[in-house]
Tab-separated table of C-alpha atoms in Angstrom:
chain	number	residue	atom	x	y	z
A	177	MET	CA	-15.303	20.228	42.814
A	178	LEU	CA	-17.743	23.599	42.323
A	179	SER	CA	-15.194	25.644	40.937
A	180	LEU	CA	-14.154	22.244	38.338
A	181	THR	CA	-17.508	21.567	37.478
A	182	ALA	CA	-18.163	25.432	36.854
A	183	CYS	CA	-15.208	25.699	33.921
A	184	ILE	CA	-17.496	23.248	31.720
A	185	ASP	CA	-19.650	24.659	29.701
A	186	ASP	CA	-22.882	22.286	28.869
A	187	GLU	CA	-24.381	25.158	26.571
A	188	VAL	CA	-25.301	23.772	22.761
A	189	SER	CA	-24.694	26.115	20.489
A	190	THR	CA	-27.096	26.775	17.657
A	191	SER	CA	-25.601	29.074	15.285
A	192	SER	CA	-24.610	27.561	11.656
A	193	SER	CA	-21.864	29.561	11.957
A	194	ASP	CA	-20.245	26.660	14.758
A	195	LEU	CA	-19.864	23.915	12.371
A	196	LEU	CA	-17.063	20.208	13.115
A	197	THR	CA	-13.767	20.204	11.715
A	198	PHE	CA	-11.864	16.924	10.674
A	199	SER	CA	-8.913	15.259	11.050
A	200	THR	CA	-9.093	14.799	7.893
A	201	ASP	CA	-11.285	14.989	4.601
A	202	THR	CA	-10.958	11.723	2.689
A	203	VAL	CA	-10.212	8.319	4.122
A	204	ALA	CA	-9.015	5.895	2.001
A	205	PHE	CA	-8.864	2.258	1.674
A	206	ASP	CA	-6.975	1.382	-1.504
A	207	THR	CA	-7.706	-1.786	-2.455
A	208	VAL	CA	-10.308	-4.418	-0.500
A	209	ILE	CA	-11.167	-7.605	-1.259
A	210	THR	CA	-14.801	-7.706	-2.493
A	211	ARG	CA	-17.063	-9.719	0.431
A	212	GLN	CA	-13.960	-9.487	2.345
A	213	GLY	CA	-14.062	-7.738	5.383
A	214	SER	CA	-11.755	-4.263	5.285
A	215	PRO	CA	-9.266	-3.123	8.385
A	216	THR	CA	-10.784	-0.444	10.430
A	217	LYS	CA	-10.033	3.424	9.209
A	218	GLN	CA	-10.563	6.323	12.129
A	219	PHE	CA	-10.835	9.962	12.079
A	220	LEU	CA	-11.288	12.346	14.406
A	221	VAL	CA	-14.002	14.628	15.029
A	222	TYR	CA	-13.700	18.441	16.483
A	223	ASN	CA	-15.309	20.552	18.038
A	224	LYS	CA	-13.152	23.554	18.645
A	225	GLY	CA	-15.888	26.170	20.366
A	226	LYS	CA	-16.665	26.988	23.280
A	227	LYS	CA	-19.953	25.855	23.675
A	228	SER	CA	-21.346	21.946	23.090
A	229	LEU	CA	-22.691	20.799	19.376
A	230	ASN	CA	-25.493	18.450	19.004
A	231	ILE	CA	-24.668	16.506	15.873
A	232	SER	CA	-28.201	16.167	14.630
A	233	SER	CA	-27.081	13.351	12.203
A	234	ILE	CA	-24.305	11.278	10.916
A	235	ARG	CA	-25.123	8.806	8.334
A	236	VAL	CA	-22.914	7.340	5.527
A	237	ALA	CA	-25.173	8.402	1.908
A	238	GLY	CA	-25.037	6.109	0.084
A	239	GLU	CA	-24.197	7.444	-3.356
A	240	SER	CA	-22.182	3.692	-4.553
A	241	LYS	CA	-22.442	0.553	-4.428
A	242	GLY	CA	-20.238	0.160	-1.984
A	243	HIS	CA	-21.087	-0.411	1.629
A	244	PHE	CA	-18.935	1.318	4.375
A	245	PHE	CA	-20.061	1.533	8.335
A	246	LEU	CA	-19.681	3.866	10.427
A	247	ASN	CA	-18.461	2.875	14.719
A	248	VAL	CA	-19.298	5.820	16.954
A	249	ASP	CA	-19.092	6.479	20.793
A	250	GLY	CA	-18.726	2.110	20.389
A	251	VAL	CA	-21.855	1.472	18.469
A	252	LYS	CA	-21.711	0.616	14.785
A	253	GLY	CA	-24.341	0.519	11.949
A	254	ASP	CA	-24.034	3.244	9.063
A	255	GLU	CA	-26.341	6.088	10.648
A	256	PHE	CA	-26.530	8.095	14.022
A	257	HIS	CA	-28.554	11.358	15.899
A	258	ASP	CA	-27.798	13.565	18.067
A	259	ILE	CA	-24.638	12.978	19.526
A	260	GLU	CA	-23.298	15.748	21.474
A	261	VAL	CA	-19.046	16.843	21.540
A	262	ARG	CA	-18.591	19.365	24.010
A	263	GLY	CA	-16.959	22.940	23.329
A	264	ASN	CA	-12.880	22.505	23.219
A	265	ASP	CA	-13.493	18.314	22.610
A	266	SER	CA	-13.032	15.454	20.174
A	267	ILE	CA	-15.535	12.388	18.666
A	268	TYR	CA	-13.250	9.245	17.096
A	269	VAL	CA	-15.087	8.164	14.084
A	270	PHE	CA	-14.347	4.259	12.459
A	271	VAL	CA	-15.195	3.129	9.564
A	272	GLU	CA	-15.159	-0.291	8.161
A	273	SER	CA	-15.992	-1.405	4.556
A	274	LEU	CA	-17.635	-4.585	3.395
A	275	LEU	CA	-18.049	-4.408	-0.795
A	276	ASP	CA	-20.713	-5.800	-3.286
A	277	PRO	CA	-18.789	-8.015	-5.936
A	278	THR	CA	-17.318	-5.236	-8.976
A	279	ASN	CA	-18.023	-8.381	-11.740
A	280	GLN	CA	-14.681	-7.035	-13.530
A	281	ASP	CA	-10.848	-7.866	-13.321
A	282	GLU	CA	-9.280	-4.895	-12.662
A	283	PRO	CA	-10.387	-2.781	-8.876
A	284	GLU	CA	-12.578	-0.697	-9.358
A	285	TYR	CA	-13.102	2.728	-7.925
A	286	LEU	CA	-15.800	3.375	-5.464
A	287	GLU	CA	-16.339	6.401	-2.979
A	288	ASP	CA	-18.559	7.431	-0.937
A	289	ASN	CA	-19.510	10.225	1.976
A	290	ILE	CA	-20.256	10.873	5.825
A	291	GLU	CA	-22.425	12.837	5.933
A	292	PHE	CA	-22.604	15.241	9.209
A	293	VAL	CA	-25.735	17.608	10.048
A	294	THR	CA	-25.028	20.409	12.344
A	295	ASN	CA	-27.327	22.977	12.819
A	296	GLY	CA	-28.850	22.533	9.438
A	297	VAL	CA	-25.306	22.676	8.419
A	298	THR	CA	-24.418	19.644	5.982
A	299	GLN	CA	-20.911	18.698	6.509
A	300	LYS	CA	-19.173	15.941	4.446
A	301	VAL	CA	-15.746	13.754	4.593
A	302	ALA	CA	-15.234	11.314	1.332
A	303	VAL	CA	-14.341	8.019	1.839
A	304	THR	CA	-13.497	5.758	-0.476
A	305	ALA	CA	-11.921	2.408	-2.076
A	306	TRP	CA	-11.221	-0.005	-5.170
A	307	GLY	CA	-12.866	-3.105	-4.327
A	308	GLN	CA	-11.103	-5.740	-6.389
A	309	ASP	CA	-13.030	-8.760	-7.225
A	310	VAL	CA	-11.132	-12.228	-6.526
A	311	ILE	CA	-11.421	-15.747	-7.020
A	312	ILE	CA	-11.176	-18.025	-4.161
A	313	LEU	CA	-9.122	-21.090	-3.551
A	314	ASN	CA	-9.396	-22.774	0.004
A	315	ASP	CA	-7.753	-25.721	0.778
A	316	THR	CA	-7.616	-26.412	-2.839
A	317	THR	CA	-5.661	-29.591	-4.524
A	318	LEU	CA	-5.663	-29.328	-8.192
A	319	ALA	CA	-5.831	-32.792	-9.203
A	320	GLU	CA	-5.680	-32.461	-13.365
A	321	PRO	CA	-3.655	-29.846	-15.458
A	322	THR	CA	-4.840	-26.186	-14.860
A	323	HIS	CA	-4.016	-22.711	-15.619
A	324	LEU	CA	-4.241	-20.257	-13.393
A	325	THR	CA	-4.775	-17.116	-15.194
A	326	ALA	CA	-4.263	-13.336	-15.379
A	327	GLY	CA	-7.783	-12.686	-14.489
A	328	LYS	CA	-8.679	-11.851	-10.989
A	329	PRO	CA	-6.636	-12.946	-8.516
A	330	TYR	CA	-6.736	-15.810	-6.507
A	331	LEU	CA	-6.651	-16.374	-3.242
A	332	VAL	CA	-5.753	-18.877	-1.592
A	333	TYR	CA	-6.933	-20.237	2.223
A	334	GLY	CA	-5.144	-23.022	3.843
A	335	THR	CA	-2.838	-25.003	1.224
A	336	LEU	CA	-2.996	-24.894	-2.926
A	337	THR	CA	-1.590	-28.180	-3.224
A	338	VAL	CA	-0.867	-29.294	-7.360
A	339	ASP	CA	-1.073	-32.928	-7.131
A	340	THR	CA	1.175	-35.243	-7.984
A	341	LEU	CA	1.944	-35.924	-11.677
A	342	ILE	CA	0.087	-33.059	-12.564
A	343	HIS	CA	1.661	-30.033	-14.115
A	344	VAL	CA	0.122	-26.734	-13.715
A	345	THR	CA	1.034	-23.431	-15.296
A	346	ILE	CA	0.703	-19.634	-13.644
A	347	ASP	CA	0.165	-17.214	-16.717
A	348	PRO	CA	2.089	-14.293	-16.794
A	349	GLY	CA	0.621	-11.264	-15.242
A	350	ALA	CA	-1.325	-13.744	-12.751
A	351	THR	CA	-1.456	-12.579	-8.758
A	352	LEU	CA	-2.241	-15.414	-6.020
A	353	LEU	CA	-3.241	-13.566	-2.667
A	354	PHE	CA	-1.965	-15.949	0.445
A	355	HIS	CA	-4.072	-15.218	3.111
A	356	ASP	CA	-2.388	-15.732	7.029
A	357	LYS	CA	-0.463	-19.333	6.957
A	358	ALA	CA	-1.364	-19.909	3.848
A	359	SER	CA	0.811	-22.222	1.792
A	360	MET	CA	0.935	-23.518	-1.674
A	361	LEU	CA	2.165	-26.958	-2.109
A	362	VAL	CA	3.539	-28.364	-5.086
A	363	LYS	CA	3.477	-32.393	-5.570
A	364	GLY	CA	3.752	-32.747	-9.453
A	365	ARG	CA	5.296	-29.971	-11.757
A	366	LEU	CA	4.797	-25.593	-12.020
A	367	THR	CA	5.943	-23.552	-14.663
A	368	ALA	CA	5.007	-20.564	-14.070
A	369	ARG	CA	6.465	-17.844	-16.588
A	370	GLY	CA	5.738	-14.539	-16.223
A	371	THR	CA	7.409	-11.459	-18.309
A	372	GLN	CA	9.017	-8.070	-17.794
A	373	ASP	CA	5.594	-6.367	-18.572
A	374	LYS	CA	3.410	-8.829	-16.507
A	375	PRO	CA	5.239	-10.907	-13.465
A	376	ILE	CA	3.152	-13.339	-11.840
A	377	THR	CA	3.309	-12.072	-7.770
A	378	LEU	CA	3.108	-14.442	-4.971
A	379	ARG	CA	2.063	-12.401	-2.054
A	380	GLY	CA	-0.022	-11.683	1.275
A	381	ASP	CA	-2.914	-10.682	1.238
A	382	ARG	CA	-3.281	-7.274	2.910
A	383	LEU	CA	-3.330	-4.891	-0.025
A	384	ASP	CA	-3.398	-2.160	2.454
A	385	HIS	CA	-1.130	0.478	4.331
A	386	VAL	CA	0.828	-0.446	7.473
A	387	VAL	CA	0.720	3.424	8.635
A	388	GLY	CA	1.075	6.087	6.563
A	389	GLU	CA	2.180	5.808	2.939
A	390	ILE	CA	4.329	2.457	3.824
A	391	GLY	CA	2.458	-0.592	2.541
A	392	TYR	CA	2.037	-4.082	3.858
A	393	ASP	CA	4.845	-4.750	1.119
A	394	ILE	CA	7.361	-4.012	3.490
A	395	MET	CA	6.501	-6.248	6.234
A	396	SER	CA	7.332	-10.192	6.282
A	397	GLY	CA	5.340	-13.260	7.749
A	398	GLN	CA	1.893	-12.146	6.572
A	399	TRP	CA	1.077	-16.076	4.751
A	400	ASP	CA	3.913	-19.376	4.757
A	401	GLY	CA	5.351	-19.880	1.559
A	402	VAL	CA	5.974	-22.345	-1.383
A	403	TYR	CA	7.039	-25.524	-0.965
A	404	PHE	CA	8.064	-28.253	-3.718
A	405	ASN	CA	7.570	-31.207	-2.096
A	406	TYR	CA	10.135	-34.539	-2.796
A	407	GLY	CA	9.547	-36.109	-6.156
A	408	SER	CA	8.704	-32.967	-8.293
A	409	TYR	CA	10.176	-32.198	-10.552
A	410	GLY	CA	11.265	-29.726	-13.800
A	411	ASN	CA	9.376	-26.683	-11.801
A	412	GLU	CA	9.983	-23.462	-13.824
A	413	LEU	CA	9.874	-19.739	-12.496
A	414	ALA	CA	10.853	-16.815	-14.922
A	415	HIS	CA	9.312	-13.352	-13.809
A	416	VAL	CA	7.483	-14.225	-10.540
A	417	ILE	CA	7.857	-11.718	-7.575
A	418	MET	CA	7.567	-13.571	-4.032
A	419	ARG	CA	7.114	-11.526	-0.841
A	420	GLY	CA	6.748	-11.383	2.404
A	421	SER	CA	6.359	-14.863	3.218
A	422	TYR	CA	7.143	-16.184	6.724
A	423	SER	CA	8.965	-19.499	5.026
A	424	GLY	CA	10.076	-18.456	1.495
A	425	MET	CA	10.306	-21.319	-0.948
A	426	GLN	CA	11.492	-24.544	-0.060
A	427	VAL	CA	12.700	-27.239	-2.344
A	428	PHE	CA	13.042	-31.230	-1.195
A	429	SER	CA	14.846	-33.863	-3.486
A	430	TYR	CA	15.693	-37.563	-3.496
A	431	ASP	CA	17.857	-37.387	-6.455
A	432	MET	CA	19.832	-34.103	-7.114
A	433	ASN	CA	20.548	-35.526	-10.520
A	434	HIS	CA	16.885	-34.526	-12.023
A	435	ARG	CA	16.325	-31.043	-11.669
A	436	SER	CA	14.172	-29.681	-9.144
A	437	LEU	CA	14.002	-25.807	-9.635
A	438	TYR	CA	14.694	-23.703	-12.528
A	439	MET	CA	14.962	-19.402	-11.788
A	440	LEU	CA	15.341	-16.672	-14.349
A	441	ASN	CA	14.892	-13.187	-12.699
A	442	CYS	CA	12.706	-14.116	-10.238
A	443	VAL	CA	12.511	-11.936	-6.736
A	444	LEU	CA	11.994	-13.761	-3.235
A	445	HIS	CA	12.358	-10.997	-0.727
A	446	ASN	CA	11.198	-10.568	2.809
A	447	SER	CA	10.517	-13.947	4.986
A	448	THR	CA	10.850	-14.237	8.391
A	449	PHE	CA	13.200	-16.918	8.004
A	450	LEU	CA	14.580	-17.968	4.947
A	451	ASN	CA	13.885	-16.852	1.423
A	452	LEU	CA	15.335	-20.447	-0.561
A	453	LEU	CA	15.775	-23.962	0.760
A	454	GLY	CA	17.463	-26.763	-0.697
A	455	VAL	CA	17.519	-29.992	0.469
A	456	ASN	CA	19.564	-32.578	-1.913
A	457	ALA	CA	18.071	-30.798	-4.567
A	458	TRP	CA	19.217	-29.525	-7.941
A	459	ILE	CA	18.440	-25.421	-8.403
A	460	ASP	CA	19.773	-23.569	-11.192
A	461	ALA	CA	18.680	-19.588	-10.495
A	462	GLU	CA	20.002	-16.951	-13.310
A	463	GLY	CA	19.084	-12.774	-12.717
A	464	THR	CA	17.674	-13.772	-9.243
A	465	GLU	CA	16.849	-11.785	-5.893
A	466	LEU	CA	17.579	-12.964	-2.763
A	467	SER	CA	17.087	-10.499	-0.730
A	468	ASP	CA	15.913	-9.334	3.469
A	469	ALA	CA	15.251	-12.444	6.272
A	470	GLY	CA	15.250	-13.129	9.485
A	471	VAL	CA	17.359	-16.019	9.892
A	472	VAL	CA	19.238	-16.186	6.294
A	473	VAL	CA	18.633	-15.802	3.290
A	474	ALA	CA	19.835	-18.939	1.274
A	475	ASP	CA	20.267	-22.388	2.759
A	476	PHE	CA	21.063	-26.032	1.462
A	477	LEU	CA	21.635	-28.750	2.409
A	478	GLY	CA	23.497	-30.816	-0.474
A	479	GLY	CA	22.759	-30.434	-3.659
A	480	LYS	CA	23.237	-29.219	-6.876
A	481	LEU	CA	24.021	-25.491	-7.390
A	482	ASN	CA	24.082	-23.449	-10.966
A	483	PHE	CA	23.040	-19.275	-9.223
A	484	THR	CA	24.705	-16.865	-12.128
A	485	ASN	CA	24.539	-13.590	-11.999
A	486	CYS	CA	22.402	-13.407	-8.652
A	487	THR	CA	22.461	-10.931	-5.568
A	488	LEU	CA	21.685	-12.467	-2.496
A	489	ALA	CA	21.295	-9.822	0.040
A	490	ASN	CA	20.130	-8.911	3.849
A	491	TYR	CA	18.991	-5.769	5.358
A	492	TYR	CA	16.252	-7.864	6.927
A	493	LEU	CA	13.973	-4.589	9.557
A	494	PHE	CA	12.042	-6.771	12.517
A	495	ALA	CA	14.845	-8.335	14.547
A	496	ALA	CA	18.481	-8.729	14.447
A	497	ILE	CA	19.912	-11.189	11.323
A	498	GLU	CA	19.957	-14.860	13.207
A	499	GLY	CA	22.715	-16.205	10.389
A	500	PRO	CA	24.610	-15.734	7.268
A	501	ILE	CA	23.510	-14.922	3.665
A	502	LEU	CA	24.431	-18.272	2.090
A	503	ASN	CA	24.576	-21.269	4.304
A	504	LEU	CA	25.587	-24.589	3.125
A	505	GLU	CA	25.487	-27.968	5.154
A	506	THR	CA	27.447	-30.771	4.392
A	507	GLU	CA	26.131	-33.442	6.939
A	508	TYR	CA	22.324	-35.352	7.556
A	509	GLU	CA	21.414	-35.492	10.189
A	510	ASP	CA	22.709	-38.874	10.757
A	511	GLY	CA	26.501	-37.586	9.928
A	512	THR	CA	26.811	-39.255	6.686
A	513	VAL	CA	28.101	-36.360	4.258
A	514	ALA	CA	25.735	-33.964	2.591
A	515	PRO	CA	27.340	-33.576	-1.077
A	516	PHE	CA	27.212	-30.596	-3.202
A	517	GLN	CA	28.303	-29.618	-6.508
A	518	GLY	CA	28.131	-26.267	-8.605
A	519	SER	CA	28.739	-22.598	-8.456
A	520	PHE	CA	28.335	-19.230	-7.724
A	521	ASN	CA	28.835	-16.597	-10.869
A	522	ASN	CA	28.751	-13.340	-11.380
A	523	CYS	CA	27.075	-13.347	-7.756
A	524	ILE	CA	26.668	-10.102	-4.937
A	525	PHE	CA	26.761	-11.316	-1.587
A	526	TYR	CA	26.332	-8.151	0.683
A	527	GLY	CA	23.909	-6.944	3.662
A	528	ASN	CA	23.871	-6.420	7.567
A	529	THR	CA	25.417	-10.293	8.453
A	530	SER	CA	27.681	-12.624	7.448
A	531	GLU	CA	28.301	-13.993	3.776
A	532	LEU	CA	29.335	-17.165	4.670
A	533	ASN	CA	28.715	-20.270	7.532
A	534	MET	CA	31.847	-21.112	6.781
A	535	SER	CA	35.866	-19.397	6.379
A	536	HIS	CA	36.534	-21.420	2.812
A	537	LEU	CA	35.458	-24.111	0.882
A	538	ASP	CA	37.517	-27.122	0.608
A	539	ASN	CA	36.155	-30.406	-0.426
A	540	VAL	CA	32.949	-29.190	-0.033
A	541	GLY	CA	32.282	-28.772	-4.724
A	542	ILE	CA	30.807	-25.116	-4.355
A	543	TYR	CA	33.138	-22.641	-6.243
A	544	MET	CA	32.552	-18.899	-6.110
A	545	ARG	CA	33.817	-17.880	-9.455
A	546	ASN	CA	33.634	-13.565	-9.762
A	547	CYS	CA	31.628	-13.094	-6.665
A	548	LEU	CA	31.408	-9.653	-4.869
A	549	PHE	CA	31.749	-10.199	-0.604
A	550	LYS	CA	31.661	-6.888	1.995
A	551	SER	CA	34.184	-9.171	3.578
A	552	SER	CA	38.077	-8.732	3.605
A	553	GLY	CA	38.718	-12.182	2.122
A	554	GLU	CA	41.403	-13.757	-0.790
A	555	ASP	CA	41.208	-15.598	-3.848
A	556	ASP	CA	42.212	-19.495	-3.806
A	557	ASP	CA	41.443	-22.795	-5.514
A	558	PHE	CA	37.753	-22.278	-5.124
A	559	PHE	CA	36.946	-18.462	-4.693
A	560	ILE	CA	38.440	-17.839	-7.813
A	561	ASN	CA	38.525	-13.713	-9.310
A	562	CYS	CA	36.422	-12.324	-6.758
A	563	VAL	CA	35.759	-9.031	-5.519
A	564	TRP	CA	36.504	-8.685	-1.685
A	565	ASP	CA	35.898	-5.811	1.292
A	566	ALA	CA	33.386	-4.447	-2.018
A	567	ASP	CA	30.295	-2.577	-1.844
A	568	PRO	CA	27.958	-2.473	-4.520
A	569	LYS	CA	26.253	0.601	-3.638
A	570	PHE	CA	23.096	-0.965	-3.954
A	571	TYR	CA	19.222	1.980	-3.985
A	572	THR	CA	18.325	0.398	-1.045
A	573	GLU	CA	17.708	3.147	1.767
A	574	ARG	CA	16.683	0.680	4.933
A	575	GLU	CA	15.809	3.647	7.380
A	576	LYS	CA	13.533	5.023	4.907
A	577	TYR	CA	11.884	1.059	3.628
A	578	ILE	CA	13.450	1.587	0.219
A	579	PHE	CA	14.685	-2.308	-0.482
A	580	ASP	CA	15.991	-1.802	-4.272
A	581	TYR	CA	19.452	-4.059	-4.985
A	582	ARG	CA	20.033	-1.688	-8.212
A	583	LEU	CA	23.429	-0.883	-9.058
A	584	HIS	CA	24.581	2.924	-8.313
A	585	ASP	CA	27.819	4.849	-10.007
A	586	GLY	CA	30.796	4.109	-8.296
A	587	SER	CA	29.369	0.116	-7.183
A	588	ASP	CA	32.106	-2.084	-7.004
A	589	ALA	CA	29.911	-4.826	-9.353
A	590	ILE	CA	29.781	-2.829	-12.462
A	591	ALA	CA	32.488	-4.698	-14.843
A	592	ARG	CA	33.685	-7.113	-12.246
A	593	GLY	CA	31.941	-10.209	-13.869
A	594	ASP	CA	33.451	-12.917	-16.288
A	595	ARG	CA	30.500	-12.827	-19.859
A	596	SER	CA	31.646	-16.130	-20.663
A	597	LEU	CA	30.534	-17.657	-17.482
A	598	CYS	CA	26.798	-16.082	-18.027
A	599	PRO	CA	24.518	-18.108	-20.177
A	600	ALA	CA	22.710	-16.580	-23.230
A	601	THR	CA	19.214	-17.540	-21.144
A	602	ALA	CA	20.432	-14.424	-18.549
A	603	ARG	CA	20.945	-11.905	-21.031
A	604	TYR	CA	18.692	-9.445	-20.149
A	605	ASP	CA	17.672	-9.138	-16.016
A	606	ARG	CA	14.508	-8.464	-15.068
A	607	TYR	CA	14.573	-4.785	-16.307
A	608	GLY	CA	15.022	-5.734	-19.589
A	609	GLN	CA	18.538	-4.423	-19.945
A	610	ASP	CA	20.915	-5.717	-21.769
A	611	ARG	CA	23.961	-7.541	-19.842
A	612	PHE	CA	25.802	-7.871	-22.958
A	613	ALA	CA	25.400	-4.322	-24.506
A	614	SER	CA	28.802	-2.966	-23.071
A	615	GLU	CA	32.328	-4.412	-22.842
A	616	GLY	CA	32.289	-4.709	-18.881
A	617	HIS	CA	29.727	-7.858	-17.232
A	618	ASP	CA	28.068	-6.515	-13.643
A	619	LEU	CA	27.801	-8.441	-11.179
A	620	GLY	CA	24.388	-9.697	-9.689
A	621	ALA	CA	20.420	-9.568	-10.914
A	622	TYR	CA	20.114	-6.262	-11.537
A	623	VAL	CA	22.376	-4.521	-15.235
A	624	TRP	CA	23.737	-0.753	-13.529
A	625	VAL	CA	22.260	1.836	-15.374
A	626	PRO	CA	24.281	5.167	-15.572
A	627	GLU	CA	22.115	8.190	-13.313
A	628	PRO	CA	21.008	10.948	-15.626
A	629	VAL	CA	23.318	14.060	-15.197
A	630	GLU	CA	21.268	16.758	-13.258
């Protein structure tokens, strides 16, 4: 005990040359929703000298209209005094932010400093954030025709409901942020027509990073999903990017002779359960990407399905994939037949799981024309001019958290499609590339663009 005690030097240095060092020079909060508490950031304060240091003051300078709060030695506040750090030791400083409204649509950059005064010397660690004002919708029912605009993002708590017989329009460039377990329920009709330059975004409300430079964009299960209820017909989505949900987009219908949903150049990405569910529904999709789900990418119980130049892919990150990419159920719970009709044309089915829950489509009512499959197989009356045992060579690199389903040079999807199966509405892909510009017609949601020669 005497020997151990002798090793600890409790002498406090008063020299201005003995200073602190920090694990970072900037604490960056990315985008923080104003009036909402932020995640907690942390950094280490080191005393690399042999003698103890007394930090006479730790405080937030208060140089911006943002509010940043500290936690030092388990105590919260914005100013602390006489904090001792022993020689060759360190302390943690935790930082949180609660930002005032910026009164503008776009994020505002806010910067402050955490000041440390030791032996008369002031040292600083910068703290930054982008403050974003939002319009809060808390268990809101839209009971009259409504436009959701492209100004401030909407932050949804609970359920955002489009009431029966009500038509709601989402403008190009609009963003809907959904809090944990929040959802959208469409009983009436939804029109969400974004553009290439101004897509519409549906995503979770975590705008920061999971770790390092990896953003919450890669995380599934951040919010519930979007539901089109029985009796909701005529819904149209274009250039809508939906990601990070649990249940994906689900479409329920009494009558598959009335179109429930049309999608053009949309992305339904990264769901814990599935990306798209249809129950007895008429769904048309063109140039649309359905990607990455823990159970199944697309699941249909009966329905009228017309999918053209779509990419259905699964490289789900967070668990072993439980089901196929496409699941077609031909019986209702009571054992009666769930009828199908329609086709998948110029589509890609590829990923780390099987493509289809059945080995043949005899008597199902669904045709696959000029589609690419990872599996080996042969054409028949229902698989027509398909590309088997093939590789689309996506840009996706799962281990690097890159999920990009465009086509590399040498892709087996290049020029393997049938242009006559592609309507003029799908001429341009989500990036504005012209499907009709070359002699061949590429498969999937994205037109192949040759890689530049180095």
